[in-house]
Coordinates of C-alpha atoms in Angstrom, one line a residue:
X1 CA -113.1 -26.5 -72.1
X2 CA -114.5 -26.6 -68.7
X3 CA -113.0 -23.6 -66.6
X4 CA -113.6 -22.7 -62.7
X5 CA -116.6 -20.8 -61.8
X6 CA -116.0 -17.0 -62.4
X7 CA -117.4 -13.7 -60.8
X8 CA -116.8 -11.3 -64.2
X9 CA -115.8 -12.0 -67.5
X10 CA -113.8 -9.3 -69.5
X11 CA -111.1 -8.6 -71.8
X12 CA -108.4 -6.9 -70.4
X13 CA -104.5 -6.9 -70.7
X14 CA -102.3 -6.0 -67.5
X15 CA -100.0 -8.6 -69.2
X16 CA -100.0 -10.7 -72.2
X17 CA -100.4 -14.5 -73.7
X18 CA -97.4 -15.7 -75.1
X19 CA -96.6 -18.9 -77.5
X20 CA -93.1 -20.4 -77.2
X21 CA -91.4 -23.1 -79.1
X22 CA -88.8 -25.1 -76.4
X23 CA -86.5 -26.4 -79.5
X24 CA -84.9 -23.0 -81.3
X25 CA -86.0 -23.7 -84.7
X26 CA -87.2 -21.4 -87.4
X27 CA -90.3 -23.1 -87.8
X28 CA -92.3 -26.1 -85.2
X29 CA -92.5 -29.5 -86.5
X30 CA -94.9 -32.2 -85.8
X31 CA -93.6 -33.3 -82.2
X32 CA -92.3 -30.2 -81.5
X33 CA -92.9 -28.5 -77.6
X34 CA -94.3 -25.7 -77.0
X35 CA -95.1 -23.2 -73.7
X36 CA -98.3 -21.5 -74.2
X37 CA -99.4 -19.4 -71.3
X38 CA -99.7 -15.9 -69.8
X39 CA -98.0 -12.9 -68.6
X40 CA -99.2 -11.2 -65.3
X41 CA -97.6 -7.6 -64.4
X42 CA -97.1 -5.8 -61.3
X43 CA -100.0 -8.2 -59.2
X44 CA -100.1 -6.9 -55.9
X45 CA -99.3 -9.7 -53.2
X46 CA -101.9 -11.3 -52.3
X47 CA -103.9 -11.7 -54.7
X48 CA -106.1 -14.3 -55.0
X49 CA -105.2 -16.6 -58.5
X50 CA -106.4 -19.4 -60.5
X51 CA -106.1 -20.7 -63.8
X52 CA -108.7 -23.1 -65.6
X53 CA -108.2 -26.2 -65.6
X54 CA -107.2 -26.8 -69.4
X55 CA -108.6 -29.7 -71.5
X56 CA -108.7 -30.0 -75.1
X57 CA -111.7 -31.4 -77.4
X58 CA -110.9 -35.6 -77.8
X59 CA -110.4 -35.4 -81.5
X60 CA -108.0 -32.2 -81.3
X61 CA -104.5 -33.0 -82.7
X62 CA -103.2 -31.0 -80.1
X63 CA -102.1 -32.7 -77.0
X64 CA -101.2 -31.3 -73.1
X65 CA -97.8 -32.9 -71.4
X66 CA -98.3 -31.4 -68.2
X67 CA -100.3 -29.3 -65.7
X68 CA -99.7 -25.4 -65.3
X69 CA -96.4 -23.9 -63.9
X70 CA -96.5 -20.8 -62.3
X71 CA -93.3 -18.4 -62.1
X72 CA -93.3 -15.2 -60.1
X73 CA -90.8 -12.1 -60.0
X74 CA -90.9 -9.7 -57.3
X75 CA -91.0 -6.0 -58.9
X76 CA -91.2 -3.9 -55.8
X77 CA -91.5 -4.0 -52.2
X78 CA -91.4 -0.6 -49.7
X79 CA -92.4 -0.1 -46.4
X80 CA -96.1 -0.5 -45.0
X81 CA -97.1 -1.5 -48.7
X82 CA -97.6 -5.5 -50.4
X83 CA -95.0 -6.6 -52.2
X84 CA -95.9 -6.5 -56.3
X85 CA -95.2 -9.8 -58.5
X86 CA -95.0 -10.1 -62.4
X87 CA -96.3 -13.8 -62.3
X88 CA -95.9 -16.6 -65.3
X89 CA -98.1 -18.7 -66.1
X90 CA -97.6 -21.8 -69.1
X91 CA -98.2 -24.9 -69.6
X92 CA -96.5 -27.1 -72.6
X93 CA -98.3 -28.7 -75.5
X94 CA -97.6 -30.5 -78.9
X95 CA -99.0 -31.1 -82.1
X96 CA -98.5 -34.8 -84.2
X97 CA -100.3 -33.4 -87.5
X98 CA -99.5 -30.7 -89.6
X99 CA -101.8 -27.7 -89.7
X100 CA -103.0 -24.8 -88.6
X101 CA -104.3 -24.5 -85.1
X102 CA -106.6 -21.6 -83.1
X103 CA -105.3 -22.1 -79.4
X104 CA -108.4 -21.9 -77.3
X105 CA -108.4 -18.8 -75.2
X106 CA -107.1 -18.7 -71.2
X107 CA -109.6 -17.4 -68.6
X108 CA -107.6 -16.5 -65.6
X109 CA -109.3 -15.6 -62.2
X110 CA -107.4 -12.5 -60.7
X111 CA -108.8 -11.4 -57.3
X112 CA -112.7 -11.3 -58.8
X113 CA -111.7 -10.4 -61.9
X114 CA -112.2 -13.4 -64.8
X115 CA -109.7 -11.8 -67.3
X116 CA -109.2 -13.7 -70.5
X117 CA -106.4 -14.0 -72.3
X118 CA -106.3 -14.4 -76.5
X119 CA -103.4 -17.0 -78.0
X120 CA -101.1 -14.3 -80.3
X121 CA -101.1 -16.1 -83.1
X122 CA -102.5 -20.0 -84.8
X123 CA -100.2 -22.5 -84.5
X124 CA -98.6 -23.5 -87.6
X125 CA -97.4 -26.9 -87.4
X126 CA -94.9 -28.3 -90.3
X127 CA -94.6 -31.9 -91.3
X128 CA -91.0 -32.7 -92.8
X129 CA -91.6 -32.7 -96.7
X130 CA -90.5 -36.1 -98.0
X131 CA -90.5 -36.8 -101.9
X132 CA -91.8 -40.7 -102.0
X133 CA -91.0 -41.2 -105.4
X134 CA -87.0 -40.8 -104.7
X135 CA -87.0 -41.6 -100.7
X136 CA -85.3 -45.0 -100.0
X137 CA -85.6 -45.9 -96.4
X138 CA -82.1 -46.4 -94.9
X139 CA -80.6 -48.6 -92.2
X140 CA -79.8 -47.1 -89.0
X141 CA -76.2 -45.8 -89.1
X142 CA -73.3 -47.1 -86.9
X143 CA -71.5 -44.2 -84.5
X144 CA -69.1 -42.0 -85.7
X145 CA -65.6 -43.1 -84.7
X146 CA -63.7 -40.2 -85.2
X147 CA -59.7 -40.2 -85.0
X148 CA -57.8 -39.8 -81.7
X149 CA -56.1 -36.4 -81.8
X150 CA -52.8 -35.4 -80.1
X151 CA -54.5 -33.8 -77.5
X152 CA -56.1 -37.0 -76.5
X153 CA -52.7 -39.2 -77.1
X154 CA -50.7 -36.9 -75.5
X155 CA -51.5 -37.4 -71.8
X156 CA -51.0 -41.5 -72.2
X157 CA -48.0 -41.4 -74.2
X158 CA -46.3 -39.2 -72.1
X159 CA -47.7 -41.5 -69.1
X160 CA -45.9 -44.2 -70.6
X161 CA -42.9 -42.6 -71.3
X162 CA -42.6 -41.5 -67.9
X163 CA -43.4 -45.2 -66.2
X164 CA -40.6 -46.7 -69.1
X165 CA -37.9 -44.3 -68.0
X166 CA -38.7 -44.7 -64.4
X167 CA -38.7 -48.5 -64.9
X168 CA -35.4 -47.7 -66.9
X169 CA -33.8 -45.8 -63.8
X170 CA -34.9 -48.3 -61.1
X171 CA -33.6 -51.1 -63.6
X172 CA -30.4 -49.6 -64.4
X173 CA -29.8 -48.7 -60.2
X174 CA -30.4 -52.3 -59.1
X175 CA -27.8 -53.9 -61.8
X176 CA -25.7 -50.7 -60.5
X177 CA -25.9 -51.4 -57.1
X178 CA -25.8 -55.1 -57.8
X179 CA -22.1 -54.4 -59.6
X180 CA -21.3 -52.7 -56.6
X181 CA -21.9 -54.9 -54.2
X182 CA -20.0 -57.7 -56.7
X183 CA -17.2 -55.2 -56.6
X184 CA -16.9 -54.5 -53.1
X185 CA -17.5 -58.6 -52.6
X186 CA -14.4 -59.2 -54.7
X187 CA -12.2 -56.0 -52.8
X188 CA -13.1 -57.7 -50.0
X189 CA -10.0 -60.3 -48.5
X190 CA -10.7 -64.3 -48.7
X191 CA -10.5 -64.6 -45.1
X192 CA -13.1 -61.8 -44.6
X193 CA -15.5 -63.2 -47.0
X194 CA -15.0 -66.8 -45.5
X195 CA -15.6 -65.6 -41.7
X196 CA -18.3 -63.3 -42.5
X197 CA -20.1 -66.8 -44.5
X198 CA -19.4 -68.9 -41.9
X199 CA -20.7 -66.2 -39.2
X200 CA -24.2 -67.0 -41.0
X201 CA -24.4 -70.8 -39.8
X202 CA -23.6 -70.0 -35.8
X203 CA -26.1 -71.7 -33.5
X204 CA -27.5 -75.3 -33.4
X205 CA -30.1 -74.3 -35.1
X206 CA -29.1 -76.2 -38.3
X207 CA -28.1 -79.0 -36.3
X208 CA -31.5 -80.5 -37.3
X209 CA -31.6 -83.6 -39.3
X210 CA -33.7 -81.9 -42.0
X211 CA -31.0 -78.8 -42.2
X212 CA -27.7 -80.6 -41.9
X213 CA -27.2 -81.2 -45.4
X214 CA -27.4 -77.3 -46.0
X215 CA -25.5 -76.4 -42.7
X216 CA -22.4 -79.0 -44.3
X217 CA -22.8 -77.2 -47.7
X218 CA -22.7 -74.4 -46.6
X219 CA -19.7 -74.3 -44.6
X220 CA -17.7 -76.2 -46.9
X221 CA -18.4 -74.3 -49.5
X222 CA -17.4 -71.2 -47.6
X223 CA -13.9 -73.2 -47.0
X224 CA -13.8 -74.0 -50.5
X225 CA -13.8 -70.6 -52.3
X226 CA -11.4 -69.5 -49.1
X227 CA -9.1 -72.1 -50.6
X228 CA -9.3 -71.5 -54.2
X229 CA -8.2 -68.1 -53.2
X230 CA -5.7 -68.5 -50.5
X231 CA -4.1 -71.3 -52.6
X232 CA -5.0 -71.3 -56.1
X233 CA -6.6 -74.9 -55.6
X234 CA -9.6 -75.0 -57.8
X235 CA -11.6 -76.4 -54.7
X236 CA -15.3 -75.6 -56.6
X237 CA -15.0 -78.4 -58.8
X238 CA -12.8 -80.6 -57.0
X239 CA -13.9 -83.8 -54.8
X240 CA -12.6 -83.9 -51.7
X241 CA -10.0 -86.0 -52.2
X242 CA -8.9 -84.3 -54.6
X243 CA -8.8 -81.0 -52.9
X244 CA -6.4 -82.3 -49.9
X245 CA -4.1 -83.9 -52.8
X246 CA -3.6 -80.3 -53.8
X247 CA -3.3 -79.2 -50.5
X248 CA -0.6 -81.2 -49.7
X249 CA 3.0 -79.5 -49.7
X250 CA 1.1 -76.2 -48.8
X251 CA 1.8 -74.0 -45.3
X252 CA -1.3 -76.1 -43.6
X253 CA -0.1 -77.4 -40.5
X254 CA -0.2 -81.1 -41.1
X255 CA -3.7 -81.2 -37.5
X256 CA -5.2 -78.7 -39.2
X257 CA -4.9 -80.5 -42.6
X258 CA -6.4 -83.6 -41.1
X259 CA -9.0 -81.9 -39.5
X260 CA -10.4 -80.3 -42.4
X261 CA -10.0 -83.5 -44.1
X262 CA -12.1 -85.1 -41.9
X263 CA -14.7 -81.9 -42.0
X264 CA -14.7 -82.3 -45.5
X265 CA -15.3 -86.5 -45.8
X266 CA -17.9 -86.0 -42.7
X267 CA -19.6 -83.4 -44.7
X268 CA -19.9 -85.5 -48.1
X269 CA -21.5 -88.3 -46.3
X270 CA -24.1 -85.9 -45.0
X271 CA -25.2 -84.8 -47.9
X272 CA -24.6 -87.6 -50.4
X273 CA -24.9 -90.8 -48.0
X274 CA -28.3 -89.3 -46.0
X275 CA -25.6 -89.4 -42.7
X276 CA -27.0 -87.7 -39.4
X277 CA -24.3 -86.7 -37.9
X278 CA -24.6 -86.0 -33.8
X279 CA -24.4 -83.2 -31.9
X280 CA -20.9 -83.1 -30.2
X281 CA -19.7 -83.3 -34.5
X282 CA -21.7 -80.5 -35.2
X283 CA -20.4 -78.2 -32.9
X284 CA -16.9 -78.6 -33.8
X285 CA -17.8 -78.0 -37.1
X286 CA -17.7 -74.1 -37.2
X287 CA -14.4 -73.5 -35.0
X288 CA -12.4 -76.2 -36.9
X289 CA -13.4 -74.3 -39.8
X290 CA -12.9 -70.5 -38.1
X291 CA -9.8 -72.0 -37.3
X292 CA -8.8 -73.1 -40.5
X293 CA -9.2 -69.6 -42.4
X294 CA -7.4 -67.9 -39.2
X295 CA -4.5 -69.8 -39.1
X296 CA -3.9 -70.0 -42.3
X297 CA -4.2 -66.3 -42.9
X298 CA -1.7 -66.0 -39.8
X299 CA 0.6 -67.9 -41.2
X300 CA 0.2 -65.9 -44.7
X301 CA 0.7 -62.7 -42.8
X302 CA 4.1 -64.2 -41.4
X303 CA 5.4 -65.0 -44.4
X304 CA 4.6 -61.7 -46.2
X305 CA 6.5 -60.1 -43.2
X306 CA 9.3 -62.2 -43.3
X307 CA 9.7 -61.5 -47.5
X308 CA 9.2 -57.8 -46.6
X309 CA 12.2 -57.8 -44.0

C-alpha cells in the first residue's frame, strides 16, 4: 500500500476504526458492501488532514468501489477559541470469495502526527451454502400478480357509479324537458303554432333557387297541420287535391280557398316538377298564408261567440 509521506509514525487512538456492513444482515455475503474507515474526535479546526491513498495488493479478493468520504460534526465552538470537529472518514469495499480477510491498517496524517489506525476485526466473508447433489437450477420466475383489493376497486367503481348516475340524471332531464316542451307544443293553439312556423321563413332569403323547395315545404306544411287541427282534415297525408276536396263546405271564404289552392298546386310543382318560381310569387307566399290561419281563426272566434250568446 503506498501511503503519503509522513513526519511520525505511532499508534494512538483519539478515535477509532470502524467496519460496517451497508445491507443489515447477520452475516456479509460474497458481494456484500461494506464502509471501512475511521473515527476522529474532538479535532480542533484547522487542522491539517490526509488520508493515504488506499490500494490493495492485485491478487487480493478484496476490491475498492470508491475514493474516501469524509464527514465532519461540529462539537463545540465558544468565543476567541477554533471550532472542534469529530470527523469520519470511510471508504466502501467488497469481497467476491469467501474467506477470512486481515484489513490492511489506515495511516492518517493529523496535523504532523501519522496516527495509524488497526481494522477491529478480519473480515469474514460467507458464500451461500448450496448442496449440488439436490440443487436443480430454475427458470426465472414471472411477477407476482397479486389480487386487486377493495381498497384499490373502490375509488373506480365508485367513479363509475357516479359518471352512470350523472349520465342517468342528464338523460332522464333531456327526455324531461323534451316531454315538456311536446307538452307545452300541444297546449299551445293551432293558430299559434302555425304563425309562430311560418314567422321562421320571413325574408327573401329562401327565395333562392337552391332553397325554394324547403321554403314551399315548409310553409305548407305549417298550413297543413293548422288544417288538420282547425278542421279535422287529415292534410299530412293528403295530396293536394285531395285536401281542398275536404275543405270544401267548410267556413273558408270561397278567395281565400282559391288562394291557398293555388299556394298549395304552386308549391307541389316546386318541389316535385324542379319549378322556379319568381320573385313577385314568392312574396305573396307568407301573407296569403298569415292570412289564411288569421281569418280562419276569426271566423272560428265568431262562431264560438255567436253559440255562446
Amino acid at each position: 500500500m503506498k501511503l503519503l509521506a509522513f513526519i511520525l509514525a505511532l499508534v494512538a487512538n483519539p478515535g477509532q476504526a470502524f467496519l460496517q456492513p451497508l445491507q443489515p444482515r447477520d452475516s456479509v455475503l460474497v458481494g456484500d458492501q461494506l464502509r471501512y474507515g475511521i473515527e476522529l474526535t474532538d479535532i480542533t479546526e484547522g487542522t491539517p488532514l490526509a488520508l493515504p491513498e488506499f490500494k490493495l495488493e492485485k491478487d487480493s479478493p478484496l476490491e475498492i468501489l470508491g475514493p474516501w468520504q469524509l464527514d465532519s460534526v461540529l462539537v463545540s465552538k465558544r468565543k476567541e477559541t477554533p471550532a472542534r470537529y469529530n470527523i469520519t472518514g470511510s471508504l466502501v469495499m467488497t469481497a467476491f470469495m469467501g474467506g477470512t480477510y486481515e484489513l490492511p491498517d489506515i495511516p492518517v496524517l493529523v496535523g504532523q502526527d501519522t496516527l495509524i489506525f488497526h481494522a477491529p476485526e478480519p473480515l469474514q466473508v460467507t458464500e451461500p451454502s448450496i448442496d449440488m447433489e439436490s440443487f436443480q437450477p430454475h427458470d426465472i420466475k414471472p411477477q407476482v400478480k397479486f389480487p386487486y383489493t377493495f381498497k384499490e376497486i373502490f375509488p373506480w367503481v365508485a367513479g363509475a357509479l357516479a359518471v352512470i348516475g350523472l349520465l342517468y340524471w342528464l338523460v332522464t332531464w333531456l327526455i324531461g324537458r323534451r316531454k315538456k316542451a311536446e307538452e307545452a307544443e300541444k297546449a299551445e293553439p293551432a293558430h299559434i303554432k302555425a304563425l309562430r312556423k311560418l314567422d321562421k321563413f320571413r325574408g327573401d332569403s329562401f327565395w333562392k333557387p337552391e332553397k325554394q323547395k324547403a321554403f314551399y315545404s315548409g310553409v305548407t306544411d305549417a298550413l297543413r297541420e293548422y288544417i288538420v287541427a282547425r278542421y279535422g282534415v287529415g292534410a299530412m297525408e293528403m295530396t293536394t287535391a285531395e285536401i281542398f276536396d275536404g275543405l270544401k263546405g267548410t267556413d273558408v271564404p270561397v278567395e281565400l280557398y282559391q288562394e291557398m289552392k293555388d299556394l298549395f298546386e304552386r308549391a307541389d310543382f316546386v318541389k316535385f316538377a324542379k319549378f322556379t318560381a319568381s320573385d313577385e310569387e314568392n312574396a305573396t307566399v307568407l301573407p296569403q298564408a298569415v292570412r289564411f290561419v288569421t281569418e280562419t281563426y276569426q271566423a272560428e272566434l265568431e262562431q264560438e261567440n255567436k253559440e255562446e250568446s
